[in-house]
XYZ file of C-alpha atoms in Angstrom:
724
model
C 131.962 -178.678 99.317
C 132.379 -174.999 98.444
C 135.841 -173.698 99.147
C 136.042 -171.273 101.974
C 138.340 -168.336 103.088
C 140.671 -171.210 104.594
C 140.818 -172.454 101.034
C 142.695 -169.056 99.940
C 141.845 -165.326 99.405
C 141.415 -166.026 95.521
C 137.961 -168.010 96.056
C 136.685 -165.102 97.988
C 137.650 -162.363 95.608
C 136.144 -164.528 92.740
C 132.927 -164.546 94.619
C 133.164 -160.929 95.325
C 133.238 -160.107 91.751
C 130.461 -162.148 90.611
C 131.804 -165.223 89.297
C 130.756 -167.754 91.980
C 128.690 -169.841 89.497
C 131.405 -170.229 87.348
C 133.560 -171.603 89.692
C 130.829 -173.827 91.167
C 128.226 -175.082 88.366
C 126.280 -177.133 90.925
C 125.409 -174.373 93.831
C 123.239 -175.739 95.947
C 120.924 -173.989 98.838
C 123.346 -175.203 101.702
C 126.485 -173.700 99.642
C 124.344 -170.289 98.715
C 123.846 -169.834 102.367
C 127.702 -170.738 103.147
C 128.933 -168.322 100.192
C 126.729 -165.401 101.974
C 128.537 -166.034 104.735
C 132.399 -165.494 102.641
C 130.388 -162.495 100.897
C 130.402 -160.935 104.123
C 133.934 -161.585 105.156
C 134.998 -160.174 101.936
C 132.883 -157.189 102.641
C 134.598 -156.792 106.237
C 137.974 -156.790 104.730
C 136.880 -154.196 102.629
C 136.093 -151.830 105.203
C 139.338 -152.834 106.980
C 141.067 -151.679 104.021
C 139.569 -148.390 103.936
C 137.227 -148.721 101.034
C 133.850 -148.881 102.633
C 132.853 -145.384 101.098
C 132.745 -147.509 97.787
C 129.781 -149.751 99.463
C 127.705 -146.526 99.527
C 128.057 -145.113 95.883
C 125.162 -145.049 93.818
C 123.446 -148.848 93.912
C 122.834 -148.952 90.242
C 126.526 -149.086 89.716
C 127.189 -152.807 89.179
C 130.401 -152.429 90.544
C 128.911 -151.507 94.320
C 125.109 -152.609 93.818
C 124.494 -155.672 96.576
C 124.894 -159.003 95.151
C 122.996 -161.996 95.598
C 124.622 -165.499 94.999
C 126.994 -163.979 92.952
C 124.917 -163.321 90.102
C 121.798 -160.796 90.771
C 122.519 -156.947 91.418
C 120.391 -155.526 93.628
C 119.249 -151.495 92.943
C 118.008 -149.942 96.127
C 117.870 -146.483 94.077
C 115.406 -147.976 91.902
C 112.336 -148.832 94.081
C 108.909 -150.295 92.824
C 106.592 -148.695 95.614
C 103.714 -150.427 93.878
C 104.941 -153.730 95.159
C 105.654 -152.922 98.817
C 103.713 -154.473 101.815
C 103.732 -154.113 105.466
C 106.603 -156.621 105.737
C 108.914 -155.512 102.642
C 109.541 -153.481 99.946
C 110.430 -153.621 96.468
C 113.458 -152.734 94.387
C 114.523 -153.487 90.682
C 117.310 -156.406 90.340
C 119.410 -157.428 87.435
C 120.765 -160.682 86.353
C 124.359 -160.233 85.306
C 124.018 -163.162 82.868
C 120.644 -161.890 81.071
C 120.731 -158.276 81.521
C 117.434 -158.069 79.752
C 116.008 -160.220 82.157
C 113.233 -158.385 84.367
C 113.837 -158.792 88.235
C 112.204 -157.740 91.299
C 113.795 -157.923 94.594
C 111.638 -158.026 97.647
C 113.820 -156.500 101.027
C 112.570 -157.582 104.254
C 112.195 -154.618 106.540
C 114.733 -154.428 109.691
C 113.085 -156.849 112.189
C 111.171 -159.152 110.057
C 111.750 -162.258 108.265
C 110.485 -164.297 105.123
C 108.824 -167.373 105.328
C 112.144 -169.503 104.975
C 110.339 -172.740 105.618
C 108.835 -172.663 102.421
C 110.691 -170.973 100.059
C 112.995 -173.820 99.295
C 109.838 -175.845 98.149
C 108.374 -172.882 95.929
C 111.617 -172.260 94.469
C 111.082 -175.750 92.794
C 107.843 -174.876 91.384
C 108.353 -172.555 88.482
C 105.610 -173.843 86.052
C 102.954 -172.889 88.607
C 100.545 -169.946 87.701
C 102.126 -168.179 90.591
C 105.160 -165.777 91.191
C 107.778 -168.377 93.198
C 110.960 -166.969 94.443
C 114.039 -167.545 92.400
C 116.804 -166.895 94.774
C 117.031 -165.594 98.422
C 119.740 -164.768 100.925
C 121.192 -161.798 102.894
C 123.046 -158.957 101.184
C 125.208 -156.009 102.314
C 122.979 -153.152 102.203
C 124.528 -149.938 101.526
C 122.318 -147.627 103.643
C 122.984 -149.414 106.723
C 126.236 -151.359 106.122
C 124.448 -154.255 107.533
C 122.690 -157.297 105.730
C 119.150 -157.142 104.282
C 117.395 -160.405 103.657
C 116.181 -160.449 100.029
C 114.057 -162.750 97.907
C 114.318 -162.625 94.247
C 111.226 -162.687 91.596
C 110.523 -162.596 87.912
C 109.461 -159.008 87.106
C 107.598 -159.576 83.899
C 104.206 -158.855 85.507
C 103.406 -155.004 86.150
C 99.660 -155.242 86.578
C 97.623 -156.209 89.205
C 93.800 -157.056 89.439
C 93.315 -153.716 91.492
C 95.402 -151.343 93.503
C 95.431 -151.198 97.369
C 92.045 -152.024 99.059
C 91.195 -148.220 99.165
C 91.579 -147.937 95.246
C 88.488 -147.951 93.354
C 88.644 -149.897 89.676
C 86.391 -151.118 87.099
C 84.092 -153.861 88.387
C 84.499 -157.469 86.775
C 81.549 -159.388 85.840
C 80.709 -162.971 87.050
C 82.298 -164.503 83.856
C 85.234 -162.459 83.573
C 86.003 -163.598 87.544
C 85.298 -167.324 86.814
C 87.513 -167.486 83.432
C 89.944 -165.074 83.876
C 91.012 -165.186 87.639
C 89.526 -168.551 89.116
C 90.024 -171.062 86.880
C 93.756 -169.854 85.911
C 95.046 -169.661 89.500
C 93.380 -172.645 90.433
C 96.204 -175.135 89.746
C 98.095 -173.110 92.145
C 95.907 -173.391 94.809
C 95.160 -176.984 94.630
C 99.466 -177.462 94.358
C 99.834 -175.649 97.697
C 96.997 -177.498 99.079
C 98.447 -180.874 98.297
C 101.740 -179.917 99.709
C 99.774 -178.453 102.699
C 101.086 -174.825 102.039
C 99.176 -171.848 103.149
C 99.239 -168.827 100.619
C 98.066 -166.363 103.319
C 98.375 -163.515 100.700
C 95.393 -164.002 98.526
C 93.911 -160.223 97.757
C 93.129 -158.451 94.572
C 96.226 -156.504 94.675
C 98.504 -159.945 94.842
C 96.808 -161.590 91.721
C 98.278 -160.209 88.527
C 97.414 -160.434 84.530
C 99.665 -162.790 82.779
C 99.378 -161.377 79.451
C 98.672 -158.181 77.534
C 94.944 -159.040 76.701
C 94.191 -159.491 80.296
C 92.562 -162.935 79.995
C 94.525 -164.732 82.428
C 96.069 -164.131 85.834
C 98.643 -165.612 88.051
C 98.628 -165.649 91.963
C 101.475 -163.171 93.611
C 104.157 -164.219 95.604
C 103.579 -164.953 99.726
C 107.119 -165.527 101.320
C 108.532 -162.295 101.625
C 107.137 -161.422 104.911
C 105.658 -163.158 108.208
C 102.786 -165.376 107.651
C 99.605 -163.521 106.807
C 101.026 -160.271 108.294
C 100.521 -157.921 105.364
C 97.072 -159.073 104.896
C 94.007 -156.355 105.407
C 91.724 -156.917 107.985
C 89.132 -157.287 105.492
C 90.385 -160.537 103.997
C 90.946 -162.466 107.044
C 88.168 -164.576 109.091
C 86.953 -163.067 112.158
C 89.003 -164.923 114.500
C 92.026 -163.793 112.617
C 91.115 -160.577 112.069
C 90.797 -159.828 115.748
C 94.328 -160.703 116.110
C 97.448 -158.343 115.798
C 98.761 -158.446 112.425
C 101.759 -159.872 113.937
C 99.822 -162.791 115.654
C 97.948 -164.346 113.073
C 99.817 -167.696 113.430
C 100.680 -169.902 110.412
C 96.513 -170.092 109.160
C 94.768 -172.881 107.468
C 93.996 -173.751 104.147
C 90.209 -172.506 104.846
C 91.655 -169.209 105.571
C 92.960 -168.903 102.260
C 89.365 -170.121 100.792
C 87.796 -167.233 102.743
C 90.438 -164.714 101.285
C 89.374 -166.022 98.025
C 85.818 -165.219 98.740
C 86.551 -161.750 99.892
C 88.528 -161.100 96.630
C 85.616 -162.144 94.830
C 83.481 -159.586 96.775
C 86.153 -156.902 95.926
C 86.538 -157.612 92.196
C 82.824 -157.369 91.806
C 82.262 -154.130 93.813
C 85.181 -152.617 91.986
C 86.776 -151.761 95.252
C 86.477 -152.125 99.007
C 82.795 -153.500 99.720
C 83.073 -151.740 102.934
C 84.557 -148.605 102.157
C 84.098 -146.174 104.963
C 84.039 -148.482 107.733
C 87.107 -149.024 110.604
C 88.750 -152.103 110.786
C 87.039 -152.532 114.398
C 83.504 -151.710 112.552
C 84.141 -154.295 110.074
C 85.025 -157.055 112.344
C 81.929 -156.251 114.484
C 79.548 -156.211 111.625
C 80.856 -159.995 110.194
C 80.237 -161.156 113.971
C 76.688 -159.577 114.058
C 75.469 -160.338 110.384
C 78.023 -163.180 109.277
C 80.702 -162.411 106.915
C 78.472 -163.070 103.633
C 76.106 -160.569 104.653
C 78.551 -158.076 105.925
C 80.490 -158.092 102.399
C 77.913 -158.289 100.113
C 75.267 -155.966 101.648
C 75.887 -153.422 99.167
C 76.421 -155.499 96.141
C 74.330 -156.224 93.060
C 75.163 -160.294 92.773
C 74.013 -162.746 89.942
C 72.635 -165.959 91.279
C 75.766 -167.574 89.580
C 77.742 -165.769 92.154
C 75.997 -166.033 95.065
C 77.158 -169.827 95.504
C 80.927 -169.233 95.882
C 80.622 -166.030 98.080
C 78.174 -168.155 100.747
C 80.402 -170.969 100.154
C 83.792 -169.202 100.462
C 82.496 -166.811 103.337
C 80.915 -169.319 105.448
C 82.441 -168.156 109.353
C 82.298 -172.029 110.417
C 85.844 -173.346 108.702
C 84.139 -176.944 108.941
C 81.425 -175.534 106.389
C 83.480 -173.322 104.569
C 84.243 -174.834 100.832
C 87.594 -176.508 100.207
C 89.470 -176.229 96.962
C 87.811 -178.963 95.429
C 84.404 -177.560 95.574
C 85.625 -174.078 94.266
C 87.022 -176.146 91.501
C 83.729 -178.076 90.770
C 81.597 -174.605 90.813
C 84.030 -173.219 88.376
C 83.682 -176.125 86.277
C 79.806 -175.693 85.976
C 78.549 -177.713 88.829
C 75.793 -175.984 91.019
C 76.422 -176.700 94.484
C 74.515 -175.967 97.786
C 76.331 -173.727 100.171
C 74.952 -174.250 103.930
C 73.250 -171.306 105.272
C 75.387 -169.157 107.675
C 74.872 -170.129 111.538
C 74.856 -166.826 113.462
C 75.778 -166.452 117.181
C 72.851 -167.310 119.375
C 71.328 -164.361 120.532
C 70.643 -163.262 124.217
C 67.317 -163.116 125.739
C 68.234 -159.362 126.648
C 71.086 -157.191 125.951
C 73.885 -156.292 127.863
C 75.443 -152.803 127.554
C 78.926 -152.177 127.089
C 81.021 -149.460 125.554
C 77.644 -147.434 125.144
C 76.522 -150.210 122.652
C 73.970 -152.858 123.438
C 75.482 -156.432 122.743
C 73.128 -159.551 121.975
C 75.822 -161.805 121.477
C 78.768 -163.629 123.070
C 81.044 -163.118 120.208
C 80.161 -159.436 119.655
C 80.599 -158.747 123.464
C 83.963 -160.616 123.860
C 85.253 -158.606 120.754
C 84.237 -155.196 122.333
C 85.856 -156.354 125.592
C 89.072 -157.176 124.067
C 89.150 -153.677 122.306
C 88.335 -151.615 125.446
C 90.180 -153.635 128.073
C 90.078 -150.763 130.975
C 86.515 -150.811 130.694
C 85.989 -154.595 130.516
C 87.288 -154.958 134.334
C 84.176 -153.266 135.892
C 81.833 -155.767 133.819
C 83.293 -158.816 135.111
C 84.385 -158.066 138.693
C 80.790 -156.521 139.207
C 79.463 -159.848 138.482
C 77.206 -158.352 135.709
C 78.636 -160.974 132.975
C 78.220 -163.730 134.951
C 74.532 -162.899 135.612
C 73.945 -161.947 132.050
C 75.254 -165.698 130.815
C 73.167 -167.242 133.753
C 69.920 -165.046 132.520
C 70.030 -164.388 129.287
C 71.618 -167.838 127.832
C 70.862 -170.143 130.855
C 74.896 -170.932 130.644
C 75.318 -171.842 134.557
C 78.673 -173.426 133.978
C 80.041 -170.436 132.134
C 78.624 -168.092 134.801
C 79.871 -170.193 137.443
C 83.378 -170.474 136.144
C 83.548 -166.457 136.004
C 82.277 -166.240 139.690
C 85.058 -168.774 140.578
C 87.763 -166.616 138.835
C 86.653 -163.672 140.619
C 86.724 -165.436 143.874
C 90.195 -166.705 143.312
C 91.705 -163.438 141.764
C 93.993 -161.505 143.829
C 94.806 -158.024 144.420
C 96.623 -155.611 141.958
C 96.468 -154.720 138.126
C 98.251 -157.824 137.209
C 95.738 -159.951 138.925
C 92.889 -157.855 137.511
C 94.319 -158.126 134.063
C 94.434 -161.842 134.203
C 90.759 -161.958 135.505
C 89.693 -160.405 132.157
C 91.652 -162.638 130.005
C 90.566 -165.629 131.663
C 87.039 -164.339 131.486
C 87.292 -163.980 127.716
C 88.099 -167.311 127.085
C 85.264 -168.533 129.266
C 82.785 -166.170 127.365
C 84.380 -166.920 123.840
C 86.889 -169.985 123.838
C 87.591 -169.789 120.206
C 88.599 -166.229 119.746
C 92.208 -165.207 120.136
C 94.104 -165.031 123.423
C 93.904 -161.613 124.697
C 96.224 -159.799 127.141
C 95.942 -156.138 127.383
C 97.613 -154.924 123.769
C 97.975 -158.467 123.088
C 95.894 -160.549 120.769
C 96.981 -163.403 118.905
C 95.922 -166.754 117.777
C 97.369 -169.194 120.172
C 100.180 -170.488 117.283
C 101.148 -166.951 116.617
C 102.275 -165.907 120.253
C 106.018 -166.892 119.580
C 105.768 -164.667 116.397
C 104.537 -161.683 117.664
C 107.091 -161.927 120.428
C 109.685 -161.907 117.729
C 108.137 -159.394 115.875
C 107.511 -156.673 118.655
C 110.426 -157.664 120.959
C 112.010 -154.233 120.431
C 108.841 -152.683 122.043
C 109.581 -152.584 125.820
C 106.363 -152.223 126.937
C 105.302 -155.104 124.449
C 107.618 -157.559 126.150
C 106.750 -156.585 129.783
C 103.261 -157.665 128.970
C 104.347 -161.031 127.334
C 106.216 -161.685 130.569
C 103.008 -161.191 132.844
C 101.083 -163.349 130.449
C 103.627 -165.879 130.797
C 104.041 -165.887 134.460
C 100.071 -166.005 134.638
C 100.176 -169.446 132.581
C 97.538 -168.154 130.393
C 98.575 -169.657 127.200
C 98.108 -172.976 129.145
C 95.012 -172.068 130.389
C 93.785 -171.009 127.145
C 94.734 -174.381 125.446
C 92.816 -176.427 128.094
C 89.618 -174.214 127.429
C 89.823 -174.003 123.724
C 88.758 -176.785 121.277
C 90.196 -174.511 118.188
C 93.261 -177.128 117.298
C 93.734 -180.783 117.534
C 94.964 -182.903 120.583
C 98.178 -183.351 118.691
C 98.843 -179.674 118.170
C 97.521 -178.629 121.469
C 100.324 -180.875 123.145
C 103.094 -179.625 121.059
C 102.176 -175.878 121.897
C 101.545 -176.700 125.468
C 105.243 -177.889 125.451
C 106.306 -174.689 123.963
C 104.782 -172.600 126.549
C 105.865 -174.526 129.386
C 109.381 -174.315 127.990
C 108.786 -170.266 127.887
C 107.923 -170.542 131.528
C 110.775 -172.552 132.295
C 112.869 -170.066 130.564
C 111.581 -166.968 132.015
C 111.929 -168.195 135.624
C 115.919 -168.584 135.034
C 117.336 -165.182 134.173
C 121.213 -166.092 133.892
C 122.430 -165.664 130.437
C 121.387 -168.477 127.918
C 117.972 -168.486 129.376
C 115.228 -165.449 130.170
C 113.064 -164.115 127.320
C 115.861 -163.905 125.178
C 116.202 -167.656 124.983
C 112.342 -168.066 124.518
C 112.495 -165.620 121.527
C 114.904 -167.903 119.843
C 113.748 -171.278 120.894
C 110.176 -170.288 119.646
C 110.985 -168.492 116.150
C 114.070 -171.143 114.865
C 114.697 -168.890 111.742
C 114.663 -165.629 113.692
C 118.154 -163.495 113.573
C 120.264 -162.843 116.464
C 118.902 -159.157 117.735
C 121.905 -158.244 119.822
C 122.769 -154.992 119.509
C 126.270 -156.487 118.359
C 125.285 -157.751 115.495
C 121.580 -156.988 114.916
C 122.241 -155.258 111.723
C 123.783 -158.055 110.102
C 121.267 -160.861 109.769
C 122.882 -163.875 111.516
C 119.863 -166.689 112.022
C 122.044 -169.550 112.009
C 125.132 -170.682 114.287
C 127.375 -171.121 111.336
C 126.991 -167.487 110.140
C 127.947 -166.284 113.787
C 131.490 -166.359 113.762
C 132.109 -164.989 110.472
C 130.124 -161.878 111.462
C 131.989 -161.568 114.538
C 135.101 -161.817 112.554
C 134.313 -159.154 110.476
C 133.308 -156.996 113.797
C 136.504 -157.961 115.093
C 138.566 -156.213 112.740
C 137.233 -152.619 113.980
C 136.584 -153.552 117.792
C 138.723 -152.481 120.855
C 139.465 -154.823 123.522
C 137.377 -152.606 126.022
C 134.250 -153.669 124.276
C 131.467 -156.314 125.333
C 132.549 -159.886 124.226
C 128.652 -160.897 124.850
C 125.457 -160.146 125.614
C 122.127 -161.927 126.952
C 120.711 -162.106 123.144
C 124.010 -163.647 122.137
C 123.841 -166.103 124.827
C 120.037 -167.317 124.259
C 120.525 -167.271 120.509
C 123.647 -169.895 120.776
C 122.059 -171.800 123.529
C 118.791 -171.994 121.404
C 120.728 -173.261 118.100
C 122.355 -176.011 119.687
C 121.724 -178.681 122.298
C 125.756 -178.810 123.360
C 125.690 -174.890 124.014
C 122.272 -175.100 125.725
C 123.757 -176.846 128.240
C 127.166 -175.079 128.454
C 126.084 -171.304 128.017
C 124.323 -170.823 131.316
C 127.276 -172.981 132.908
C 129.841 -170.623 131.114
C 128.171 -167.374 131.792
C 126.854 -167.679 135.218
C 126.321 -164.262 137.072
C 129.280 -163.263 138.693
C 131.410 -160.442 139.738
C 134.389 -161.877 139.021
C 136.058 -160.231 135.652
C 138.233 -163.249 135.000
C 135.329 -165.826 134.913
C 132.980 -163.575 132.811
C 135.603 -163.346 130.030
C 136.632 -166.894 130.289
C 132.920 -167.559 130.290
C 132.706 -166.062 127.171
C 135.486 -166.906 125.282
C 134.487 -170.612 126.121
C 131.156 -170.198 124.359
C 132.624 -168.739 121.251
C 135.124 -171.824 121.381
C 132.488 -174.213 121.652
C 130.633 -172.391 118.490
C 133.760 -172.740 116.554
C 133.837 -176.407 117.204
C 130.421 -177.132 116.421
C 130.063 -174.704 113.319
C 133.221 -175.473 111.731
C 136.571 -176.138 113.441
C 138.522 -176.014 110.038
C 137.779 -172.371 109.506
C 139.826 -169.702 111.137
C 139.326 -166.101 112.503
C 142.502 -164.227 113.323
C 141.023 -161.057 113.945
C 138.315 -162.665 116.272
C 140.824 -164.816 118.144
C 143.651 -161.950 118.377
C 140.785 -159.412 119.929
C 139.487 -162.237 122.245
C 143.116 -163.008 123.262
C 143.643 -159.256 123.910
C 140.279 -159.046 126.106
C 141.154 -162.095 128.117
C 144.413 -160.448 129.369
C 143.269 -160.648 132.927
C 142.724 -164.090 132.649
C 146.338 -165.238 132.355
C 147.514 -162.235 134.492
C 145.566 -163.622 137.117
C 148.079 -166.445 137.691
C 150.421 -166.066 140.818
C 153.423 -167.634 139.506
C 155.379 -165.454 137.487
C 157.070 -168.072 135.313
C 153.548 -170.016 134.665
C 151.914 -166.388 133.807
C 154.681 -165.603 131.392
C 154.261 -168.936 129.863
C 150.591 -168.722 129.331
C 151.124 -165.021 127.899
C 153.328 -166.200 125.402
C 151.000 -169.260 124.367
C 147.997 -166.722 124.066
C 150.129 -164.275 121.988
C 151.093 -167.461 119.547
C 147.730 -168.900 119.537
C 145.973 -165.148 118.974
C 147.483 -165.089 115.188
C 146.342 -168.300 114.368
C 142.586 -167.924 114.490
C 142.073 -170.904 116.518
C 139.296 -170.138 119.201
C 139.060 -173.625 120.396
C 142.841 -173.967 120.895
C 142.789 -170.505 122.668
C 140.117 -171.840 125.252
C 142.141 -174.788 126.014
C 145.086 -172.598 126.605
C 143.320 -170.874 129.243
C 140.931 -173.188 130.549
C 143.836 -175.199 131.938
C 142.475 -176.780 134.966
C 145.889 -178.764 135.978
C 147.907 -175.663 135.716
C 145.224 -173.361 137.798
C 145.275 -176.369 140.411
C 149.225 -176.378 140.131
C 149.068 -172.364 140.666
C 146.797 -172.291 143.387
C 148.445 -175.135 145.273
C 151.542 -173.305 144.867
C 150.431 -170.180 146.161
C 149.006 -171.883 149.280
C 152.240 -173.237 149.889
C 153.802 -169.776 149.583
C 151.483 -168.442 151.742
C 152.394 -170.982 154.242
C 156.248 -170.224 153.938
C 155.852 -166.539 154.172
C 153.486 -166.847 157.297
C 156.425 -169.018 158.776
C 159.182 -166.406 157.848
C 157.242 -163.534 158.850
C 156.675 -164.860 162.186
C 160.296 -165.644 162.705
C 161.062 -161.905 161.809
C 158.404 -160.293 164.038
C 159.830 -162.533 166.755
C 163.488 -161.277 166.423
C 162.118 -157.716 166.003
C 160.116 -157.942 169.054
C 163.432 -159.133 171.272
C 162.681 -162.592 171.421
C 166.358 -163.605 171.019
C 167.355 -161.829 174.590
C 164.316 -162.498 176.465
C 165.236 -163.700 179.978
C 163.046 -167.039 179.458
C 164.659 -167.292 175.987
C 168.244 -167.047 177.647
C 167.493 -169.305 180.619
C 166.248 -171.962 178.284
C 169.202 -171.786 176.107
C 171.595 -171.494 179.042
C 169.906 -175.016 180.412
C 170.300 -176.333 177.203
C 174.087 -175.341 176.845
C 174.707 -176.351 180.389
C 173.294 -179.986 179.751
C 175.476 -180.642 176.740
C 178.481 -179.237 178.346
C 177.933 -181.854 181.157
C 177.360 -184.378 178.938
C 180.587 -183.664 176.831
C 182.592 -183.675 179.934
C 180.937 -186.880 181.410
C 181.934 -188.440 178.470
C 185.641 -187.425 178.140
C 186.059 -188.501 181.768
C 184.514 -191.869 180.999
C 186.665 -192.113 178.067
C 189.759 -191.372 179.965
C 188.936 -193.610 182.796
C 188.418 -196.222 180.473
C 191.885 -195.771 178.234
C 193.957 -195.770 181.779
C 191.970 -199.189 183.005
C 192.817 -200.907 179.689
C 196.587 -200.148 179.660
């Protein structure tokens, strides 16, 4: 076990000074994650001590540079722009144990996360002809004062096969591609394939020469951003190129083979073979002529290179070459790729967007790109008639007619109609709804990546309310039955959360349930990269040192994040944070949530600043007791516990049901007694004592009493006389 703050401040200081590896020779990944949490605590203490200015000094200073795993210094002021991509930017890094060792740090851009699921696997494959991660984790970033996720790699390779897609270079011959590119990286592709890992970043500017003679190459990294997000559309198969960059999903091994084919074409051409065409034109051309013809129409290709291009650029994934077939071809075997099957052509064209369309995929893509114009084509019945007359497809035409007949009024109903019609027109294309275009397994990721865009959020909610993902899964045959079942369950869960808007549910809960490694996006901690429940309280502890008792305790993001990260909290959070105008219940609910997080994530840890802040914030809770003695007792208990750092104990002290019940019962009895006394006072002040009726009644009582006394005395006297 790695010692934490509870084991003494000296360990934290040793970590901050970069000596964690001296303290812990065996430093496993889970321990590194925990150590990152303590690094944050040390940083927070430094800010409170008034030395935060030191954190933002020139990062090349070893004493102030962000530190990863206590060993690697990250240098924000030494960028490497040639290695930047859409999801991350590159800077230099230094190994304190080996300063001469060349390292590069890929820093994830705000709002994006790396491929956390495969980093541990790839970090163990150090002998592959591929750039694999050495270390990873969040570090304190000087510019923002928050944390950024960093992935560290060796930086001994500077020369890529090509620059970005718009850069021309000296074309390679076929034999150079075979012996200097394909064969050297095949072992990496086979290893990834054997582990069912998709690279999803195969492109000419991400393959590097491994020696000064340029006789061999290695595959570049693929983990520093969401899957496939940085790939140019040219490198993507037709369905992925149609999707938003953020909605391409996990992809398949066949997608990697397609990218390999495009890279070969780029290397043969010495640059982009579709230079001058927009992304939309490239996709439309691939649909119209097939990927092979669209990419190679301007190339002069030898017979030897036609084989792999035809095999790898086959638009039907089931006919596309596999890694084994590519290996056979590279070893000299002659293979016979299948001829590309182009989409069936209509007997007559349909005009849309001032263009004549002869195929269903081509029209489907054009309608998705011109959403507002697509409505008229569908609602007028022209689309159904075209399918019926030009393809003889009565089933599809009738399905679209049924959709038109069952569609309600309004813009949302119209948008749902277009989306459903596109599913009928071309079931294997991405799910499209207004500006959203995503492979079905990429919907959750595209929600996370675009969450800060309010228009996107509203569109996503509309799409889910129309059950369009579930409808897509029923109409599409693209995924296996088991995968469709899992995805259907996921989207049903999303719909459930969206139908319940109390804290702990809603779109925020869907975000974190659908993206298990995504950091919490709450404005309270959004810059601190908290993606695990165990990291939440240490970050809040640091924030609590500078917060005031008037600040917000918890918001919808924190509630959804906690509920998604623990089954226990999933049940507790909506109950603790049920909508209420009662300030006492609201603050007590927030404390209860954090206390449960403390119990789950590590009850032995102590958070004195956070506990003291919460104790101050929940003052209205104990002040709500009516019994002064009990109120004073609770106040003293809160003050005592507040300095101990135990959230669970604080919650138990305030969530005292028996004390609340006794206070309520005592208050009810006091109200009754008060009411009785008040009635008596009102009766006296109102002249009730001297009222005639009261005097007569009391007089009769007195007369009766005196008569009885006189009678008793008389009887007693007679009895004495008689006896004597």
